[in-house]
Short mmCIF file of C-alpha atoms in Angstrom, two decimals:
data_model
loop_
_atom_site.label_atom_id
_atom_site.label_comp_id
_atom_site.label_asym_id
_atom_site.label_seq_id
_atom_site.Cartn_x
_atom_site.Cartn_y
_atom_site.Cartn_z
CA MET A 16 -5.35 4.53 -8.00
CA ASP A 17 -4.89 4.02 -4.45
CA SER A 18 -8.53 3.23 -4.74
CA LEU A 19 -9.16 -0.37 -2.96
CA LEU A 20 -8.90 -3.10 -4.67
CA ALA A 21 -10.93 -6.50 -4.23
CA PRO A 22 -14.02 -7.54 -4.96
CA SER A 23 -13.73 -11.75 -4.75
CA LYS A 24 -16.26 -14.49 -4.24
CA ALA A 25 -19.69 -14.78 -1.97
CA LYS A 26 -19.38 -18.10 -0.19
CA ASP A 27 -22.72 -18.59 -2.19
CA THR A 28 -23.09 -18.29 -5.70
CA SER A 29 -26.15 -20.48 -6.30
CA ASP A 30 -29.02 -17.54 -6.77
CA GLU A 31 -26.55 -14.24 -7.42
CA LEU A 32 -23.59 -12.84 -10.23
CA LEU A 33 -21.04 -11.73 -8.27
CA PRO A 34 -17.95 -8.67 -10.45
CA ASN A 35 -15.60 -11.02 -11.31
CA GLY A 36 -12.33 -11.48 -9.99
CA VAL A 37 -11.52 -8.78 -13.18
CA LEU A 38 -10.13 -5.29 -11.87
CA GLN A 39 -13.21 -2.92 -11.92
CA ASN A 40 -12.85 0.01 -11.59
CA LEU A 41 -9.16 1.87 -11.86
CA ILE A 42 -9.80 5.72 -10.66
CA SER A 43 -12.41 5.57 -9.34
CA PRO A 44 -13.48 3.89 -5.94
CA SER A 45 -16.34 1.25 -5.86
CA GLY A 46 -19.50 0.72 -3.68
CA TRP A 47 -17.44 -3.68 -3.74
CA GLY A 48 -15.57 -4.61 -1.40
CA GLY A 49 -13.56 -7.30 0.05
CA PHE A 50 -14.33 -10.86 1.50
CA GLY A 51 -12.85 -12.33 4.36
CA THR A 52 -9.22 -12.14 5.30
CA TYR A 53 -6.13 -10.55 3.65
CA ILE A 54 -3.17 -8.10 3.33
CA PHE A 55 -2.29 -7.07 -0.80
CA GLY A 56 0.16 -4.54 -2.17
CA GLY A 57 0.66 -2.95 -5.28
CA ILE A 58 1.49 -0.60 -7.35
CA GLY A 59 0.46 2.58 -9.82
CA GLY A 60 1.50 5.25 -12.11
CA ASP A 61 1.07 7.82 -14.43
CA TYR A 62 2.74 9.86 -17.69
CA PRO A 63 3.12 12.45 -18.25
CA GLN A 64 1.49 14.02 -14.78
CA PRO A 65 -0.85 16.60 -15.07
CA TYR A 66 0.92 19.99 -16.56
CA ARG A 67 3.75 18.33 -16.34
CA THR A 68 6.63 15.89 -18.21
CA ARG A 69 7.38 12.78 -15.96
CA ALA A 70 5.66 10.06 -14.76
CA ASP A 71 4.63 9.66 -11.04
CA LEU A 72 4.65 6.37 -9.44
CA ILE A 73 2.38 5.79 -6.41
CA ALA A 74 2.79 2.56 -3.59
CA PHE A 75 0.52 1.23 -1.80
CA GLY A 76 -0.33 -1.36 0.55
CA GLY A 77 -3.04 -2.94 3.36
CA PHE A 78 -5.25 -5.35 4.86
CA CYS A 79 -8.53 -6.22 5.04
CA ALA A 80 -10.70 -8.80 7.66
CA GLY A 81 -14.74 -9.47 8.45
CA ASP A 82 -17.32 -11.08 6.16
CA PRO A 83 -20.27 -7.78 3.73
CA GLN A 84 -22.46 -11.02 3.86
CA LYS A 85 -23.23 -10.15 7.37
CA ALA A 86 -22.00 -7.88 8.83
CA VAL A 87 -19.51 -5.50 6.80
CA ASN A 88 -15.84 -6.07 5.29
CA VAL A 89 -13.52 -3.29 6.36
CA ALA A 90 -10.24 -2.36 4.61
CA PHE A 91 -7.48 -0.06 5.81
CA GLY A 92 -4.60 1.07 3.44
CA MET A 93 -1.82 2.96 3.40
CA ASN A 94 -0.30 4.90 0.38
CA ILE A 95 3.70 5.97 -0.34
CA THR A 96 3.06 8.87 -2.63
CA ASN A 97 6.46 9.56 -3.15
CA VAL A 98 8.12 6.27 -4.28
CA ASP A 99 11.85 7.20 -4.43
CA GLU A 100 12.25 8.77 -1.07
CA VAL A 101 9.54 6.94 0.80
CA LYS A 102 7.64 9.79 1.95
CA ASP A 103 4.94 11.63 1.61
CA LEU A 104 2.54 8.55 3.16
CA SER A 105 -1.49 8.47 3.74
CA GLY A 106 -4.14 6.55 4.77
CA ASN A 107 -7.13 4.88 3.22
CA ILE A 108 -9.97 2.92 4.31
CA GLN A 109 -13.15 1.35 3.26
CA ILE A 110 -16.13 -0.42 5.36
CA SER A 111 -18.08 -1.71 2.79
CA ARG A 112 -21.19 -4.23 3.00
CA GLN A 113 -23.18 -6.44 -0.23
CA ILE A 114 -27.20 -5.42 0.45
CA PHE A 115 -29.76 -6.94 -2.19
CA ALA A 116 -29.11 -9.76 -5.33
CA GLY A 117 -25.77 -8.75 -6.91
CA SER A 118 -25.47 -5.08 -5.02
CA SER A 119 -22.68 -3.29 -2.76
CA ILE A 120 -22.43 -0.59 -1.02
CA SER A 121 -19.19 1.24 0.59
CA ALA A 122 -18.09 4.25 2.62
CA GLY A 123 -14.52 5.54 2.74
CA GLY A 124 -11.75 7.77 2.93
CA LEU A 125 -8.84 8.39 0.90
CA GLN A 126 -5.40 10.32 1.07
CA LEU A 127 -6.07 10.39 4.59
CA PHE A 128 -3.65 12.40 7.10
CA ALA A 129 -1.12 13.31 3.79
CA ASN A 130 1.09 15.68 4.88
CA LYS A 131 -0.48 19.78 2.75
CA ARG A 132 3.68 20.42 2.01
CA GLN A 133 4.28 17.61 0.18
CA SER A 134 0.77 15.85 -0.97
CA ASP A 135 -0.71 17.20 -4.32
CA SER A 136 -4.05 15.56 -2.92
CA PRO A 137 -6.74 18.56 -2.10
CA GLY A 138 -6.66 17.21 1.64
CA SER A 139 -8.90 14.34 3.20
CA THR A 140 -11.46 13.19 0.61
CA PHE A 141 -13.98 10.70 1.65
CA TYR A 142 -16.89 9.12 -0.39
CA PHE A 143 -19.96 6.66 -0.86
CA ALA A 144 -20.31 4.40 -4.04
CA PHE A 145 -22.91 1.73 -4.93
CA SER A 146 -22.43 -1.01 -7.44
CA HIS A 147 -24.54 -3.52 -8.92
CA ALA A 148 -23.54 -6.98 -10.55
CA LEU A 149 -26.24 -7.25 -13.74
CA GLN A 150 -27.93 -10.45 -12.96
CA ALA A 151 -29.15 -10.99 -16.55
CA LEU A 152 -25.85 -11.60 -17.87
CA PRO A 153 -23.51 -13.79 -16.97
CA SER A 154 -19.98 -13.68 -18.07
CA ALA A 155 -17.93 -16.27 -19.47
CA THR A 156 -16.84 -17.39 -14.60
CA PRO A 157 -18.99 -19.14 -13.19
CA GLY A 158 -21.31 -16.92 -10.80
CA SER A 159 -19.92 -14.16 -12.63
CA SER A 160 -21.44 -10.68 -14.06
CA ARG A 161 -20.31 -9.85 -17.52
CA LEU A 162 -21.36 -5.52 -16.85
CA THR A 163 -21.04 -4.42 -13.04
CA TYR A 164 -21.59 -0.54 -13.03
CA THR A 165 -21.26 2.21 -9.77
CA ILE A 166 -22.21 5.59 -8.89
CA GLY A 167 -21.18 7.99 -5.68
CA ILE A 168 -20.53 10.84 -4.34
CA GLY A 169 -17.35 12.09 -2.72
CA ASN A 170 -15.64 15.61 -2.10
CA GLY A 171 -12.09 16.10 -2.53
CA ARG A 172 -10.43 14.52 -5.11
CA PHE A 173 -14.44 13.90 -6.81
CA TYR A 174 -15.25 17.98 -6.60
CA THR A 175 -11.92 19.97 -5.68
CA LYS A 176 -9.75 20.53 -8.77
CA SER A 177 -5.66 21.22 -8.66
CA ALA A 178 -4.33 24.53 -8.05
CA LEU A 179 -2.59 24.47 -11.88
CA ASP A 180 -6.30 23.76 -13.01
CA ILE A 181 -8.08 26.79 -11.04
CA LYS A 182 -4.99 28.85 -12.48
CA ASN A 183 -5.43 27.49 -15.78
CA GLY A 184 -8.88 28.23 -16.58
CA ARG A 185 -10.68 24.64 -15.76
CA GLY A 186 -12.72 25.60 -13.45
CA ARG A 187 -12.23 25.73 -9.30
CA HIS A 188 -15.23 22.45 -9.40
CA GLY A 189 -15.95 18.96 -10.67
CA THR A 190 -19.46 17.85 -10.25
CA ALA A 191 -18.79 15.04 -6.85
CA ILE A 192 -20.91 12.69 -9.05
CA PHE A 193 -19.05 9.92 -10.16
CA GLY A 194 -19.15 6.59 -12.04
CA SER A 195 -17.92 3.87 -14.06
CA ILE A 196 -19.54 0.83 -15.86
CA SER A 197 -17.50 -2.02 -16.75
CA TYR A 198 -17.71 -4.70 -18.76
CA GLU A 199 -15.95 -8.62 -19.65
CA LEU A 200 -14.41 -8.85 -23.51
CA ILE A 201 -13.66 -12.25 -22.75
CA LYS A 202 -12.54 -14.38 -20.03
CA ASN A 203 -10.18 -12.26 -17.59
CA VAL A 204 -10.78 -9.05 -20.04
CA ASN A 205 -12.38 -6.51 -17.99
CA PHE A 206 -13.01 -3.26 -19.98
CA ILE A 207 -13.92 -0.19 -18.61
CA THR A 208 -15.43 3.32 -18.63
CA GLU A 209 -15.04 5.97 -15.95
CA TRP A 210 -15.79 9.39 -15.33
CA SER A 211 -13.84 10.33 -11.95
CA GLY A 212 -15.70 13.21 -10.60
CA ILE A 213 -13.11 15.92 -12.47
CA ASN A 214 -12.19 13.99 -15.61
CA LEU A 215 -13.46 10.61 -18.12
CA GLY A 216 -10.50 7.80 -18.18
CA CYS A 217 -10.85 4.08 -20.01
CA SER A 218 -8.98 1.62 -19.25
CA LEU A 219 -8.91 -2.23 -19.48
CA GLY A 220 -8.18 -4.68 -16.16
CA ILE A 221 -6.52 -7.85 -16.84
CA LYS A 222 -5.98 -11.37 -15.43
CA PRO A 223 -3.24 -12.23 -17.28
CA PHE A 224 -2.93 -15.85 -15.08
CA ASP A 225 -3.87 -18.28 -12.78
CA SER A 226 -3.38 -16.14 -10.00
CA PRO A 227 -5.46 -13.05 -7.50
CA LEU A 228 -2.70 -10.76 -9.85
CA ALA A 229 -5.20 -7.62 -11.32
CA ILE A 230 -3.77 -5.56 -13.56
CA GLY A 231 -5.09 -2.35 -15.09
CA ILE A 232 -4.33 -0.11 -17.93
CA GLY A 233 -5.39 2.98 -18.85
CA ILE A 234 -6.32 6.32 -21.12
CA THR A 235 -6.90 9.30 -18.38
CA ASP A 236 -8.54 12.67 -18.75
CA LEU A 237 -10.36 11.99 -22.21
CA THR A 238 -13.00 15.78 -22.01
CA ARG A 239 -10.63 19.17 -21.34
CA TYR A 240 -12.25 19.56 -18.06
CA SER A 241 -9.88 19.14 -16.51
CA SER A 242 -5.03 18.62 -16.92
CA ASP A 243 -4.09 19.62 -20.14
CA LYS A 244 -3.20 15.97 -22.45
CA LEU A 245 -3.91 13.18 -21.77
CA ASN A 246 -2.99 10.50 -19.37
CA SER A 247 -0.99 6.74 -19.19
CA THR A 248 -1.83 4.49 -16.42
CA PHE A 249 -1.59 1.36 -14.82
CA ILE A 250 -1.58 -0.42 -11.72
CA ILE A 251 -0.43 -3.83 -10.17
CA SER A 252 -2.04 -5.47 -7.24
CA TYR A 253 -1.52 -8.66 -5.58
CA PRO A 254 -2.48 -10.51 -2.36
CA LEU A 255 -0.20 -11.29 -0.47
CA SER A 256 -1.88 -13.82 1.81
CA VAL A 257 -5.44 -14.29 2.23
CA ALA A 258 -7.47 -16.30 4.32
CA ARG A 259 -11.37 -17.25 4.26
#
C-alpha cells in the first residue's frame, strides 16, 4: 500500500511503449517512477489484518519531481499508519530512471524513520527494482503496452517476517526477491499478480474515469508462507496537482 504510485507518460512515445495509466503494482514497488512534478495522496487498507480480526488503514501523501528520461525523478512520501489518531508516521523515497526502450529502474526506501514502539514494520526497508513494458504487445491505450513486469530485491518487508509469523511457525525470512506481472484485461483494467517476498497476491488495477484517479483492489496472503488467512486489500490514490 505504501508503494509510490506513478507510471506516467513520457513526452515522446512514438518509438516505445510504456505502461498504461492504470495501477501496475499493489503490494510491491515498481521500477517506474513519476514523470514531471506533482503532489499526490491516497488511502489504503486491508481486512482482516494477519492474526487479527479487525481492519487496518493507511493514509499517504507526497510529491515527485524530475525528468527520468534526461536524468532522474525523485519522489518523497509520508505514511500515516494509525489513521484514527494521526500517528505512527514514516517516510518513503524513490529515485527512478528510464533506461532502454520500455524499461525503468528505481531504488528507494519505505517506512523510513518509523517509531519502533508504534510501528509493526520490521524497520526501514530498502529496495532496487527493474520494470519492463513488453514492446510486442500494444494495449488499447495508444503508446502503452498490454503487459508489464517487475523484478526486484530488498530487505525489511520483503525479507523479514513478522513476530507473529515467527511465533506461529512461519519462519523468520522471506525470499528478499519480489516481482509482479500486470496484464491489461480491457481498457483501463489491469490484472496483477505479485510476489511480495513474503507472500502471493492477485489484484485489479482500475482507472474508472478519464482522470488520474487510481484504484486497486485485491486478495493477498494466498499461500501459507506467511500470515494465517487470506487478506483483502485496497488502495485509492490521486495526484492533487500536476505540472509537466
